[in-house]
mmCIF file of C-alpha atoms in Angstrom:
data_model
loop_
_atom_site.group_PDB
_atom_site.id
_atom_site.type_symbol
_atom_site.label_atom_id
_atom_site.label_comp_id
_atom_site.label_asym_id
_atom_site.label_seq_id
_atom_site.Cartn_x
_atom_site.Cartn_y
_atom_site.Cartn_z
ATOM 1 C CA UNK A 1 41.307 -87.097 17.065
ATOM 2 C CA UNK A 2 41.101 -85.191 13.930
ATOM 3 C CA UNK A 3 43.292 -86.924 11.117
ATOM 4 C CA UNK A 4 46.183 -84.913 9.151
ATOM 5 C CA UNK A 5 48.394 -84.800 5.935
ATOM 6 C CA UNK A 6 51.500 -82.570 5.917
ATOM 7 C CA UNK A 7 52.694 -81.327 2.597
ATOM 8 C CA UNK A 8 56.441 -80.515 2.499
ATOM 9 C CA UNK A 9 57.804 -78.601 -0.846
ATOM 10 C CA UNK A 10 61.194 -76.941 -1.356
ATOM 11 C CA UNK A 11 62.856 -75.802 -4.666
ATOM 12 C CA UNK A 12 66.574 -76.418 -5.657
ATOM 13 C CA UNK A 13 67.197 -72.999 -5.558
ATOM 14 C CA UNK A 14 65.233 -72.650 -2.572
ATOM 15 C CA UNK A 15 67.225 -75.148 -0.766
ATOM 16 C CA UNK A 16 70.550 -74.045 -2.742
ATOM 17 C CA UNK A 17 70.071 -70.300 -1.234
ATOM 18 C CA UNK A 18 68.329 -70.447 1.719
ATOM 19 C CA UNK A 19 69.035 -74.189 3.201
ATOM 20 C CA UNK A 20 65.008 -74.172 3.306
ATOM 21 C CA UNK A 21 65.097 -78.202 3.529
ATOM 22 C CA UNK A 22 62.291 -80.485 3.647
ATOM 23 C CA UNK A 23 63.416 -82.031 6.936
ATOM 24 C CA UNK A 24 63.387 -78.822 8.854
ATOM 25 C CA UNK A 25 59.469 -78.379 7.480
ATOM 26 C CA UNK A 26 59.226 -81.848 8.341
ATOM 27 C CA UNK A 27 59.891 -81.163 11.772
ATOM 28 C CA UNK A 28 58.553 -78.312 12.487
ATOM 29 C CA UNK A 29 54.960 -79.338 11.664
ATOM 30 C CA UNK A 30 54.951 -82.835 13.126
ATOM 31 C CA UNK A 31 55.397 -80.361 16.441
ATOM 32 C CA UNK A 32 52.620 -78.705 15.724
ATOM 33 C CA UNK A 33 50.397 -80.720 15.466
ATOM 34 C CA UNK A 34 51.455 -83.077 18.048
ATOM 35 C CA UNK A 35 50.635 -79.608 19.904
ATOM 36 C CA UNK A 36 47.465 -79.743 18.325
ATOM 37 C CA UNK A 37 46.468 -83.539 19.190
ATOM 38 C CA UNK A 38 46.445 -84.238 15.225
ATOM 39 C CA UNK A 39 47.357 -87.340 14.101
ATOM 40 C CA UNK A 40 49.342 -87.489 10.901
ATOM 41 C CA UNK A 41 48.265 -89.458 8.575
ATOM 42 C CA UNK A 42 50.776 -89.018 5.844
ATOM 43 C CA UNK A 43 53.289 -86.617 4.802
ATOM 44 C CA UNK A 44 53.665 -85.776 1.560
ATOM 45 C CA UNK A 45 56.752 -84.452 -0.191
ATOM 46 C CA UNK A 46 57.901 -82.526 -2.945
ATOM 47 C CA UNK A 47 61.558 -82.069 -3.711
ATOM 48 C CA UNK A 48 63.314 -79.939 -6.168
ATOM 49 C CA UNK A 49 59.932 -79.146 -8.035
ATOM 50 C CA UNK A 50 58.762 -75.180 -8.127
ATOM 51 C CA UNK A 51 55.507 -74.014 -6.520
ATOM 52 C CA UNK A 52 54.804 -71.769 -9.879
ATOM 53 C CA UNK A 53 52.339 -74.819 -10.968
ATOM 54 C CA UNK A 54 50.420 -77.618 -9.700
ATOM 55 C CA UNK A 55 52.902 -80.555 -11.610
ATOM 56 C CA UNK A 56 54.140 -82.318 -8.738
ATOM 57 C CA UNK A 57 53.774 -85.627 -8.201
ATOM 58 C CA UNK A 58 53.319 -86.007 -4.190
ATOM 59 C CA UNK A 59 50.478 -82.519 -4.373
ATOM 60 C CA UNK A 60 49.179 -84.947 -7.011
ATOM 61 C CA UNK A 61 48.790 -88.255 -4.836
ATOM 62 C CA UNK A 62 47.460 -85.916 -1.857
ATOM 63 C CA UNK A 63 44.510 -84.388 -4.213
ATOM 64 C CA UNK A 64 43.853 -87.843 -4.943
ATOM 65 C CA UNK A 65 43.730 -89.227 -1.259
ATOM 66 C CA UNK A 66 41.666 -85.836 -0.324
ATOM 67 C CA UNK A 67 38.980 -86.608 -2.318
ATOM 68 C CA UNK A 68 39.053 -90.289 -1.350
ATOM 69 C CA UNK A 69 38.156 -88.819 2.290
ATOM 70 C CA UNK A 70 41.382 -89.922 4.174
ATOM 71 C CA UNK A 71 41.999 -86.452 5.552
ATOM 72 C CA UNK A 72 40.546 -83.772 7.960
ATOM 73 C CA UNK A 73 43.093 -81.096 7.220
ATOM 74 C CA UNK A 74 46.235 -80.210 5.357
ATOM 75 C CA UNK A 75 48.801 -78.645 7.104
ATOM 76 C CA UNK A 76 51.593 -76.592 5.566
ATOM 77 C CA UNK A 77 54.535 -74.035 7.105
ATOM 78 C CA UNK A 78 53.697 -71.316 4.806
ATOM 79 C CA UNK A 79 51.521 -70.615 2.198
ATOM 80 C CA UNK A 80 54.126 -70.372 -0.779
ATOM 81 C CA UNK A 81 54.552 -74.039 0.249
ATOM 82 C CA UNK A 82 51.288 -75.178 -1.145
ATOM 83 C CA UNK A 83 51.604 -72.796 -4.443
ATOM 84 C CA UNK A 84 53.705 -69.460 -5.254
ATOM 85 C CA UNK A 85 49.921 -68.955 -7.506
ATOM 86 C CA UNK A 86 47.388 -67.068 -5.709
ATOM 87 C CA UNK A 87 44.896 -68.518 -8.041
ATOM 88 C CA UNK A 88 46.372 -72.012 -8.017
ATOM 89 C CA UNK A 89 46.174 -71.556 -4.079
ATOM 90 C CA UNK A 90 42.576 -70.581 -4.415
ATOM 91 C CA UNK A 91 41.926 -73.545 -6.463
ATOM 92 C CA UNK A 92 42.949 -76.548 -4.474
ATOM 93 C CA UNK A 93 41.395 -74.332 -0.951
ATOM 94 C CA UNK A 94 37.956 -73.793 -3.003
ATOM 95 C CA UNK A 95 37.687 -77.399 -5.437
ATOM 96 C CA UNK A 96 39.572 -79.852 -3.919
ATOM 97 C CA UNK A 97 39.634 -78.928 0.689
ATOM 98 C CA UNK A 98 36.596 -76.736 0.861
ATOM 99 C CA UNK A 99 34.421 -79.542 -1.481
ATOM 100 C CA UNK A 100 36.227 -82.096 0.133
ATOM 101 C CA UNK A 101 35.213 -81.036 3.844
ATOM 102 C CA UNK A 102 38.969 -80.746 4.689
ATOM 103 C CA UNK A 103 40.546 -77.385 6.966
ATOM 104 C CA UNK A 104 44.147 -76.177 5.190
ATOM 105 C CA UNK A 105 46.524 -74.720 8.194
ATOM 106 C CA UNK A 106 49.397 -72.649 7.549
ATOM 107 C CA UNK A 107 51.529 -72.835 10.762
ATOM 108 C CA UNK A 108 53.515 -69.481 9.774
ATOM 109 C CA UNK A 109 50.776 -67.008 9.164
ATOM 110 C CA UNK A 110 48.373 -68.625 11.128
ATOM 111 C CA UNK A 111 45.651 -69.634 8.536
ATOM 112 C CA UNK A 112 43.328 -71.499 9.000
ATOM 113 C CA UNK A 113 40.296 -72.628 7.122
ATOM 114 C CA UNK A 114 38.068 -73.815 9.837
ATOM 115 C CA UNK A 115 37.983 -70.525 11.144
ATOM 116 C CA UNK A 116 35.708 -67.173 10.650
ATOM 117 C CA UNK A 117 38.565 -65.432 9.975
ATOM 118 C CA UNK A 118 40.844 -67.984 7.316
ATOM 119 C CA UNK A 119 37.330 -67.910 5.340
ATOM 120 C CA UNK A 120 37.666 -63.796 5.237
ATOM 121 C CA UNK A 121 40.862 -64.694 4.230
ATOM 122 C CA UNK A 122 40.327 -66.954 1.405
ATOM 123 C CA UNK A 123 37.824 -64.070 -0.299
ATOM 124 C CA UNK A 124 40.886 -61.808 -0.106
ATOM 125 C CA UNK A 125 43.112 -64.372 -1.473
ATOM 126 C CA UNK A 126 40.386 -64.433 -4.749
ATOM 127 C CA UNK A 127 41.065 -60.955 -5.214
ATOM 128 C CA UNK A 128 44.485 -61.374 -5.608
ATOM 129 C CA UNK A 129 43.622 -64.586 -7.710
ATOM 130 C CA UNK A 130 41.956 -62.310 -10.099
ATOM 131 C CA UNK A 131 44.405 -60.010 -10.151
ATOM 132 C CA UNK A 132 47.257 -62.506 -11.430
ATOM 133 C CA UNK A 133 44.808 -64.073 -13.527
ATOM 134 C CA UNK A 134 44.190 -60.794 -15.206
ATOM 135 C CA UNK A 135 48.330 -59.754 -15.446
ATOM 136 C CA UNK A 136 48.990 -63.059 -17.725
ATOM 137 C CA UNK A 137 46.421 -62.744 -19.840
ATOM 138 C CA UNK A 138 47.834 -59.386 -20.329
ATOM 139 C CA UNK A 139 51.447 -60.545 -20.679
ATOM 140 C CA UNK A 140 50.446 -63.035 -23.569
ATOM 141 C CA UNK A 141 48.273 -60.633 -25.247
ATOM 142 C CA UNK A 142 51.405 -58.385 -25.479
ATOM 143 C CA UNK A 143 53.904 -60.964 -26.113
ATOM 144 C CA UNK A 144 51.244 -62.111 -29.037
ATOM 145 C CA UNK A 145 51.160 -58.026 -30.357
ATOM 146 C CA UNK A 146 55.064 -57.350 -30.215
ATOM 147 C CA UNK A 147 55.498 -61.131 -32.364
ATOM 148 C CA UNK A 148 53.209 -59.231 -35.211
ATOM 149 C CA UNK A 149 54.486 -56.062 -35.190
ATOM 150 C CA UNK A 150 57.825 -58.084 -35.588
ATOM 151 C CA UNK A 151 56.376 -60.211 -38.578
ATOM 152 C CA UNK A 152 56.744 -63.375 -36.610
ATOM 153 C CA UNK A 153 53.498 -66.154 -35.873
ATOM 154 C CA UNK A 154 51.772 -64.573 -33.092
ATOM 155 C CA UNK A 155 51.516 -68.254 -31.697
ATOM 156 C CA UNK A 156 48.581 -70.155 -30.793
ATOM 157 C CA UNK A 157 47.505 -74.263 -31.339
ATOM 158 C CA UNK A 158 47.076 -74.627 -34.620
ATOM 159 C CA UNK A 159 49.234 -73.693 -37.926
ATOM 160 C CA UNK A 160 47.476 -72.457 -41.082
ATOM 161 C CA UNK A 161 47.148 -75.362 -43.773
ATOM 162 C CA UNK A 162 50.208 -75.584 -46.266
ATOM 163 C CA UNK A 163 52.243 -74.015 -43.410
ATOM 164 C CA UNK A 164 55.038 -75.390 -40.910
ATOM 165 C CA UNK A 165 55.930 -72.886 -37.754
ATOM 166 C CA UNK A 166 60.063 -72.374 -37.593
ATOM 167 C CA UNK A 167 60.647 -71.983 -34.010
ATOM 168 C CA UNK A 168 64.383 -71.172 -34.921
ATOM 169 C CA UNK A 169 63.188 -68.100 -37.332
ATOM 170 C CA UNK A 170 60.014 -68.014 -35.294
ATOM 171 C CA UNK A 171 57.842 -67.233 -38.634
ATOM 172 C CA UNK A 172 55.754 -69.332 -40.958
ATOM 173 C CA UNK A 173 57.427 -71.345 -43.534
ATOM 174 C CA UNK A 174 55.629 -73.160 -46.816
ATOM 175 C CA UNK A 175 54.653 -76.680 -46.507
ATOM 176 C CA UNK A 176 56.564 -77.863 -49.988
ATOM 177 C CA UNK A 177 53.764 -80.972 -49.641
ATOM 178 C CA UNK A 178 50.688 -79.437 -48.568
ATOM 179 C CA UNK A 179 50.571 -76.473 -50.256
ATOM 180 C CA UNK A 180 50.673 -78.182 -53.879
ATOM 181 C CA UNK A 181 48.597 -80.780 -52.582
ATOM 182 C CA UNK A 182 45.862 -78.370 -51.626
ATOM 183 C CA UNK A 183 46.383 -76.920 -55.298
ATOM 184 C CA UNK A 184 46.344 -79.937 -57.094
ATOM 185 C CA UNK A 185 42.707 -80.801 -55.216
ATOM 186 C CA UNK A 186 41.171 -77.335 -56.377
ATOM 187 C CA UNK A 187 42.253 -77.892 -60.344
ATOM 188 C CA UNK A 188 40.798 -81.202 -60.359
ATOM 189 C CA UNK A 189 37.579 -79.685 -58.265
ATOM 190 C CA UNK A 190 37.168 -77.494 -61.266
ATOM 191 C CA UNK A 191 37.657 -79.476 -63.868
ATOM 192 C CA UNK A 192 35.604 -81.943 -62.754
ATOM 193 C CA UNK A 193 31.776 -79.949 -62.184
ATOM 194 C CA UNK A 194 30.425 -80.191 -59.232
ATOM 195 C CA UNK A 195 32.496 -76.886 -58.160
ATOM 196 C CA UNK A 196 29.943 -75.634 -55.268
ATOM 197 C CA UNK A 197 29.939 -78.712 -53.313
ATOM 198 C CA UNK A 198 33.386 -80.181 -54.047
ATOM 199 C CA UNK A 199 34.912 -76.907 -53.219
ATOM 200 C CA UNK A 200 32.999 -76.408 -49.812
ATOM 201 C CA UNK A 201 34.470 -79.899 -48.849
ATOM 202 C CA UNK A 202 37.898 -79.078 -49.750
ATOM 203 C CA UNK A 203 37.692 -76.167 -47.852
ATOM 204 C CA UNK A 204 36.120 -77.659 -44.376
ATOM 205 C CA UNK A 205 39.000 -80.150 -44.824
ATOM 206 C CA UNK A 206 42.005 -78.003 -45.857
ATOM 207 C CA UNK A 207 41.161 -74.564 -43.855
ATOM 208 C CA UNK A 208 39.412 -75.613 -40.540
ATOM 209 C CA UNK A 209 42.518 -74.471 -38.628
ATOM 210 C CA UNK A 210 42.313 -70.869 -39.828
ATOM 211 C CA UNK A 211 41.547 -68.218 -37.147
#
């Protein structure tokens, strides 16, 4: 008999506006695959969290049991359970079932894994995968134009030495402590000799951060 998880997700909105619960998923799938002589290992559930990301705590513990070999196949109700992200979707089939040796079956549109045709599938899913991928890098490389035709920081992980980012003003303010810091260094560079090598090292200390 061919072992199973269930993974159960619903929103707050979800359940707010469409009385989606997690006990009518619940239900619904441990009657499947009783149908399908499946024994359920474990069902896993994820209240009130969004399927826009991966940050949930019980898709978390399943990865973790998946890879520990505890499973033969994950079994949702529909496909925006597992992930509303076509790539994030493609992810955990590809990396963590596929590498795994574990089938994912979505009772609703009949997907399965295991199957010729779930495997067609997946390579149309990757399409779409691409797709979004390709839209938000778009999106932030807009967002990131419009900030500098507005004068604002165009964003990023690291600040520019002698510089603090206002998220309130959303622009670049002086650092009243670095920036005369950094000064103070270079006159004492110069006066000192030495100026080539001193001022390199200043410079790898004080400016690695500019991009």
């Amino acid at each position: 008999m061919k072992r199973c998880f269930i993974y159960i997700r619903v929103s707050t909105q979800e359940q707010a506006e469409e009385g989606y619960s997690l006990g009518e998923q619940e239900e619904r799938l441990k009657k499947y695959a009783e149908a399908m002589e499946w024994k359920v290992e474990h069902i896993y559930k994820d209240g009130g969290f969004s399927g826009g990301n991966m940050e949930r705590p019980a898709l978390k513990q399943m990865i973790d049991a998946i890879k520990h070999g505890k499973t033969d196949i994950v079994l949702v109700d529909k496909l925006d359970r597992l992930s509303r992200s076509q790539f994030d979707t493609l992810y955990l089939i590809k990396k963590i079932f596929n590498e795994n040796n574990v089938a994912f079956v979505s009772r609703a549109e009949a997907f399965d894994t295991s199957s010729s045709f779930g495997r067609a599938m997946v390579g149309i899913l990757a399409v779409f995968a691409e797709l979004e991928r390709e839209r938000i890098k778009e999106r932030m490389s807009e967002g990131r134009q419009g900030r500098l035709k507005e004068g604002k920081f165009r964003g990023g992980n690291t600040v520019s030495y002698g510089y603090d980012y206002a998220p309130n003003l959303g622009y670049l303010v002086p650092n009243d402590y670095e920036k005369p810091n950094f000064l103070d260094s270079g006159y004492n560079i110069v006066f000192s000799g030495n100026l080539g090598n001193k001022m390199f090292s200043l410079l790898q200390t004080y400016f690695i951060a500019l991009h």
